[in-house]
Backbone as JSON, one array per atom type, in Angstrom:
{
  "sequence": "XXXXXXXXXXXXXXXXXXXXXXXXXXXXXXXXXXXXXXXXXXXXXXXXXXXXXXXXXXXXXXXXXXXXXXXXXXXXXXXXXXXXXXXXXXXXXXXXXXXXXXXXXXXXXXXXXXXXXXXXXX",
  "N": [[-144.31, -37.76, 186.13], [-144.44, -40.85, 188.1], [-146.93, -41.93, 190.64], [-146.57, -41.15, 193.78], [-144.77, -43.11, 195.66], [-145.16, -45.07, 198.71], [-143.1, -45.47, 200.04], [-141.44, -43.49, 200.07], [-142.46, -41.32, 201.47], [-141.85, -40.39, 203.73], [-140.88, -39.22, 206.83], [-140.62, -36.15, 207.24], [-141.03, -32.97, 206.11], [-140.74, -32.74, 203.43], [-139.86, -35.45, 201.04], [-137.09, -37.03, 200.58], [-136.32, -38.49, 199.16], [-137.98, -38.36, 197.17], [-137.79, -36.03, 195.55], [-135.37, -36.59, 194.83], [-135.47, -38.57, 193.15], [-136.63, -37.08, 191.18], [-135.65, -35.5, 189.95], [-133.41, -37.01, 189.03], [-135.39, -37.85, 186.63], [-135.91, -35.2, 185.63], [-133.93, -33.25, 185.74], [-131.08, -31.95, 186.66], [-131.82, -28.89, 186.52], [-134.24, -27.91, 185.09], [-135.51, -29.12, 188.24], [-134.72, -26.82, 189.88], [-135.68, -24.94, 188.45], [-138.45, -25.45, 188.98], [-138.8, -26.03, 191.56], [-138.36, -23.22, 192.24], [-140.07, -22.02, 191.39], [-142.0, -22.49, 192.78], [-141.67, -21.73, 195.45], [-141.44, -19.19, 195.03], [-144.24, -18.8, 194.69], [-146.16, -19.84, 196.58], [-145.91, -18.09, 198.87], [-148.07, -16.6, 197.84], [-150.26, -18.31, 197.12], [-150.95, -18.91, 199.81], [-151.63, -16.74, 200.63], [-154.07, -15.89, 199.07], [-155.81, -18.07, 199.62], [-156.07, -17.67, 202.32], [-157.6, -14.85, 201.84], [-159.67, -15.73, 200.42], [-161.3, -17.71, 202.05], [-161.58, -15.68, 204.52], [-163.18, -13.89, 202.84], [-165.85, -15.73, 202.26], [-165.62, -16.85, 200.18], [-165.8, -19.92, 199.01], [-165.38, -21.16, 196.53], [-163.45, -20.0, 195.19], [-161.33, -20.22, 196.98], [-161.12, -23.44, 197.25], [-160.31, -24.04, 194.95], [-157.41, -22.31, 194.62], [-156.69, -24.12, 196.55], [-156.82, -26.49, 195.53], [-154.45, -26.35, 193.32], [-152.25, -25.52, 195.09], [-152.07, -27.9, 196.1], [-151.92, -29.6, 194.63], [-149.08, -28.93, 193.32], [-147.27, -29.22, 195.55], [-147.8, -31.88, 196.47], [-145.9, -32.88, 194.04], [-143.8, -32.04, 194.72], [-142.8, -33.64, 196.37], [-143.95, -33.17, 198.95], [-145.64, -34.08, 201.1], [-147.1, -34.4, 203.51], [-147.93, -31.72, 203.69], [-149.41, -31.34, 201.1], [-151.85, -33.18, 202.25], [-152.95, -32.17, 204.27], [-153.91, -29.56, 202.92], [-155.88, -30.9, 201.1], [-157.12, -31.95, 203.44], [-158.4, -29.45, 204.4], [-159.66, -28.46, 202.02], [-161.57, -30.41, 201.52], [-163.01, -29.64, 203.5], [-163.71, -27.2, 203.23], [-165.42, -27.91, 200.76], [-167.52, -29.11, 201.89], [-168.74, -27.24, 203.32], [-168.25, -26.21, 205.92], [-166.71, -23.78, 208.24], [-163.21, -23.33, 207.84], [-161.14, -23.89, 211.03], [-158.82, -21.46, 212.65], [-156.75, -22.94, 213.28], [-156.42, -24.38, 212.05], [-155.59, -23.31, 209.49], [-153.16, -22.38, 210.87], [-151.51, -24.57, 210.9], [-151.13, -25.51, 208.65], [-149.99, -22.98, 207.46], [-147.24, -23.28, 208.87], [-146.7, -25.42, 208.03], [-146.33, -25.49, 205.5], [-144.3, -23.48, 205.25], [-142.17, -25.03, 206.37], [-142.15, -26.45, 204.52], [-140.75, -25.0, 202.89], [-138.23, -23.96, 203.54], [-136.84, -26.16, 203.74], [-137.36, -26.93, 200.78], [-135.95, -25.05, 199.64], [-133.36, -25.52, 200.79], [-132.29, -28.09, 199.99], [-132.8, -28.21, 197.28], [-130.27, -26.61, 196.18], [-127.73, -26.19, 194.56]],
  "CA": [[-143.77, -38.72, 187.08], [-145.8, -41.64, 188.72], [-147.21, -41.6, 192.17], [-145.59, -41.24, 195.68], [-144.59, -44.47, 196.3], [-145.65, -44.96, 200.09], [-141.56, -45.41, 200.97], [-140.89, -42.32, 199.33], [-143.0, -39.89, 201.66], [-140.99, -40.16, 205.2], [-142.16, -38.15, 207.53], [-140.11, -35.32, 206.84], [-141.46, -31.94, 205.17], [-140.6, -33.09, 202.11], [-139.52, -36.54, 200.47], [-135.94, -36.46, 199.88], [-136.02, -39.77, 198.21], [-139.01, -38.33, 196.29], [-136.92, -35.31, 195.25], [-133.93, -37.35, 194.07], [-136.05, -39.11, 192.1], [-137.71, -36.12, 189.98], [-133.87, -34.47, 190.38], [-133.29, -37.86, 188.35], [-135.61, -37.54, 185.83], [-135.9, -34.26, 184.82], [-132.47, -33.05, 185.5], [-130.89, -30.74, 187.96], [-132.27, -27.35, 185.95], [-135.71, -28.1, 185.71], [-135.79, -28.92, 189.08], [-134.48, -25.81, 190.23], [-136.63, -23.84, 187.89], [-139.9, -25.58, 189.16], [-138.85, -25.59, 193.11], [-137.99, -21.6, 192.65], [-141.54, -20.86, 190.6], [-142.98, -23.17, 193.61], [-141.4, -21.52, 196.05], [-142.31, -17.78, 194.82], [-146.04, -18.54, 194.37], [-146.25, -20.19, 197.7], [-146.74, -17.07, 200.14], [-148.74, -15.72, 197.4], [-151.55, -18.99, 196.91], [-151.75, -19.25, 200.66], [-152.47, -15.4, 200.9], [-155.08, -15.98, 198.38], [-156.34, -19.02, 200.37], [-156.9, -17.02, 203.46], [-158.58, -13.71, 201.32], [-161.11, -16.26, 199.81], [-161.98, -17.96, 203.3], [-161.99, -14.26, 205.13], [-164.59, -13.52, 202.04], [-166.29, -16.52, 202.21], [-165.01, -17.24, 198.62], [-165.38, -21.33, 198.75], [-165.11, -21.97, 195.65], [-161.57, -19.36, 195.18], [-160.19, -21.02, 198.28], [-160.9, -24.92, 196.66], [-159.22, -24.16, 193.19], [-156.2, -22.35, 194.92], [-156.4, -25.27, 197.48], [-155.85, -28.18, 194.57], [-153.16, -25.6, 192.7], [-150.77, -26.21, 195.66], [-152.13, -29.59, 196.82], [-150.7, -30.69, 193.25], [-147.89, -28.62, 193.28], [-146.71, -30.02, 196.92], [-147.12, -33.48, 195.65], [-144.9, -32.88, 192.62], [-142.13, -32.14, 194.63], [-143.09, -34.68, 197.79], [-144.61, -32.6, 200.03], [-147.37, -34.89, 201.36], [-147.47, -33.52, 204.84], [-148.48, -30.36, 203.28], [-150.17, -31.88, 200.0], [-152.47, -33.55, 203.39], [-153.52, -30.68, 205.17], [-154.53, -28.87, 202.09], [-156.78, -31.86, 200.71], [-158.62, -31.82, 204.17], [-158.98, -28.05, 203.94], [-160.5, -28.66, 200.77], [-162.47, -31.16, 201.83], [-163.93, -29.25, 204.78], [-164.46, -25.96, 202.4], [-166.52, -28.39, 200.14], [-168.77, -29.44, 203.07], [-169.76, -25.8, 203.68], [-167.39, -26.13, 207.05], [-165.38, -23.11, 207.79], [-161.93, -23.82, 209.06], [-160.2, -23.18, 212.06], [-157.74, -20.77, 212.7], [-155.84, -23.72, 214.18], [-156.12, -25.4, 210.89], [-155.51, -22.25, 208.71], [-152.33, -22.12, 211.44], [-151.16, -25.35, 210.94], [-151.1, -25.53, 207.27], [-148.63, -22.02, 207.29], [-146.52, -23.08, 209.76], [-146.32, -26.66, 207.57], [-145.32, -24.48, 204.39], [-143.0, -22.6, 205.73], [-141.11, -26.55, 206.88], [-141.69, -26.83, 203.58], [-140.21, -23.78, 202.11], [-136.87, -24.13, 203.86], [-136.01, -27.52, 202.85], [-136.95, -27.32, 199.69], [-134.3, -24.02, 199.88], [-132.11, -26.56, 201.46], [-132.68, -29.33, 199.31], [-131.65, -27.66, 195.99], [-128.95, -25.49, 195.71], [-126.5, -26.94, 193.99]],
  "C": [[-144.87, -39.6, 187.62], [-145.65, -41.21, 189.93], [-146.65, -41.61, 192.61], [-145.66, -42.35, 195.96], [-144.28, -44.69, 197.73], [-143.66, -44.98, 200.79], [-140.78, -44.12, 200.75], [-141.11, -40.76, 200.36], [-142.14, -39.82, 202.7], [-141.87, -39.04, 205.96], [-141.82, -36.57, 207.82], [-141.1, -34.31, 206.01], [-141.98, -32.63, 203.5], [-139.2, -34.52, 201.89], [-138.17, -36.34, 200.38], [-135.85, -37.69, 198.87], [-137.2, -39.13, 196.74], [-138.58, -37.26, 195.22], [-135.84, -35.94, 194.45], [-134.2, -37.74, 192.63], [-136.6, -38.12, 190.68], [-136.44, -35.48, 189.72], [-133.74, -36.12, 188.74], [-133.65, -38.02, 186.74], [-136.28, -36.62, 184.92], [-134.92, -33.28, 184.55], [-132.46, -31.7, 186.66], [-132.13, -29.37, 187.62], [-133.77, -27.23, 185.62], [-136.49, -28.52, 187.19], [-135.95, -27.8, 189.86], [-135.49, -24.71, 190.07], [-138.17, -23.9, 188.53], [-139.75, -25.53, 191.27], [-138.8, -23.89, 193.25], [-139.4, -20.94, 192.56], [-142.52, -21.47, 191.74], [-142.72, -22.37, 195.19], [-141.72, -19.59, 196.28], [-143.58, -17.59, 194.46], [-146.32, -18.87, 195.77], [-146.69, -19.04, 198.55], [-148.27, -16.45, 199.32], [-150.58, -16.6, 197.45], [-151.62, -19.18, 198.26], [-152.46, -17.67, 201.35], [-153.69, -15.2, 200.5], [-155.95, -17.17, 198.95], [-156.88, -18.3, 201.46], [-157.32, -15.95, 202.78], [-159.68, -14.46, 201.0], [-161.67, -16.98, 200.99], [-162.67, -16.91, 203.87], [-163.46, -14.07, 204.27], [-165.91, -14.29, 201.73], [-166.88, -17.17, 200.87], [-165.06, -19.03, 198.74], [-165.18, -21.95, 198.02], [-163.39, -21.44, 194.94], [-161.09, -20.3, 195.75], [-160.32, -22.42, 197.65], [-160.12, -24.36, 195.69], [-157.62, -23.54, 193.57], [-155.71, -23.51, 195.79], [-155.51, -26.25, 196.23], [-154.75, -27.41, 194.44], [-152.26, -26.54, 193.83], [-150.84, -27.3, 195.98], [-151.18, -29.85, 195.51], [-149.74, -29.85, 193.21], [-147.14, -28.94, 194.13], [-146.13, -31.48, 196.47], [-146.12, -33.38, 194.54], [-143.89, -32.82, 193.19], [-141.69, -32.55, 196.29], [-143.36, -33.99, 199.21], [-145.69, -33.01, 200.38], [-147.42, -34.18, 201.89], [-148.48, -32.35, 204.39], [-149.49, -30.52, 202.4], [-151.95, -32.39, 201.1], [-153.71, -32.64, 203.73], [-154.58, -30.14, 204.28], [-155.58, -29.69, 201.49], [-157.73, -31.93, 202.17], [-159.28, -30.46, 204.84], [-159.91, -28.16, 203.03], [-161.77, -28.95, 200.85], [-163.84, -30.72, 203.23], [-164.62, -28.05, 204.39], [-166.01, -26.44, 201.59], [-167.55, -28.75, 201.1], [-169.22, -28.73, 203.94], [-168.93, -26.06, 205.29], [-166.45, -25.06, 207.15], [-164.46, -23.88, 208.9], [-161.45, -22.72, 210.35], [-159.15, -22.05, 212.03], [-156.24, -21.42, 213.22], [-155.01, -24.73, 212.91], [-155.3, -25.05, 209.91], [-153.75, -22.47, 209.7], [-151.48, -22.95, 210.97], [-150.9, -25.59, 209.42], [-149.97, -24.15, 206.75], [-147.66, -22.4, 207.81], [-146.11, -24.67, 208.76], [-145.55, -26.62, 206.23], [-144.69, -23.83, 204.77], [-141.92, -23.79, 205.86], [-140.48, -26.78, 205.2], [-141.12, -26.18, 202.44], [-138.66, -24.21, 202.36], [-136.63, -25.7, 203.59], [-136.45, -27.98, 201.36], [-136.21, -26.51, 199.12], [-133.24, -25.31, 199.78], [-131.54, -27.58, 200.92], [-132.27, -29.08, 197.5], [-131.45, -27.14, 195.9], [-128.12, -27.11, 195.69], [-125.38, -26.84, 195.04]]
}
């Protein structure tokens, strides 16, 4: 699919226009399949995000970072896609994060767990 076209992101969790669109062209059942496998890795890559911080793993915690940054974007989760890019960005510059940041980034997947629940079921 091409980029997030800036009218696409809203300020919503997740895109619904951006959704429609990938609903569009890849068809209901591949959507489904890739929101469910996105949706059951999810607790698991941000568990693994906070074990490699705790361990002071920075280069674990970046490579699970991109994983979901690009898996967010794929299915218009800037907000979240966001966060995790200036996580990233603060791991790479030997910065640890907050617990405020680390907070804010669960509490932003989780928004974005339930509506993308919400968002496809048939």
């Amino acid at each position: 699919m091409a980029g997030v076209q800036p009218s696409e992101t809203g300020d919503g969790p997740v895109s619904h226009a951006y959704l429609s669109r990938m609903r569009d062209a890849v068809g209901e059942a591949t959507l489904q399949r890739y929101a469910q496998g996105y949706l059951d890795l999810l607790p698991v890559r941000l568990a693994r995000i906070g074990r490699a911080i705790s361990a002071d793993e920075a280069a674990e915690a970046e490579h699970v970072i991109v994983d979901l940054q690009i898996s967010s974007k794929m299915l218009g989760a800037s907000r979240l896609a966001e966060k995790l890019a200036a996580l990233e960005s603060s791991l790479h510059a030997g910065l640890r994060p907050s617990a405020g940041q680390l907070a804010g980034i669960r509490a932003e997947a989780e928004l974005v767990a339930a509506t993308v629940r919400g968002l496809t079921r048939s």
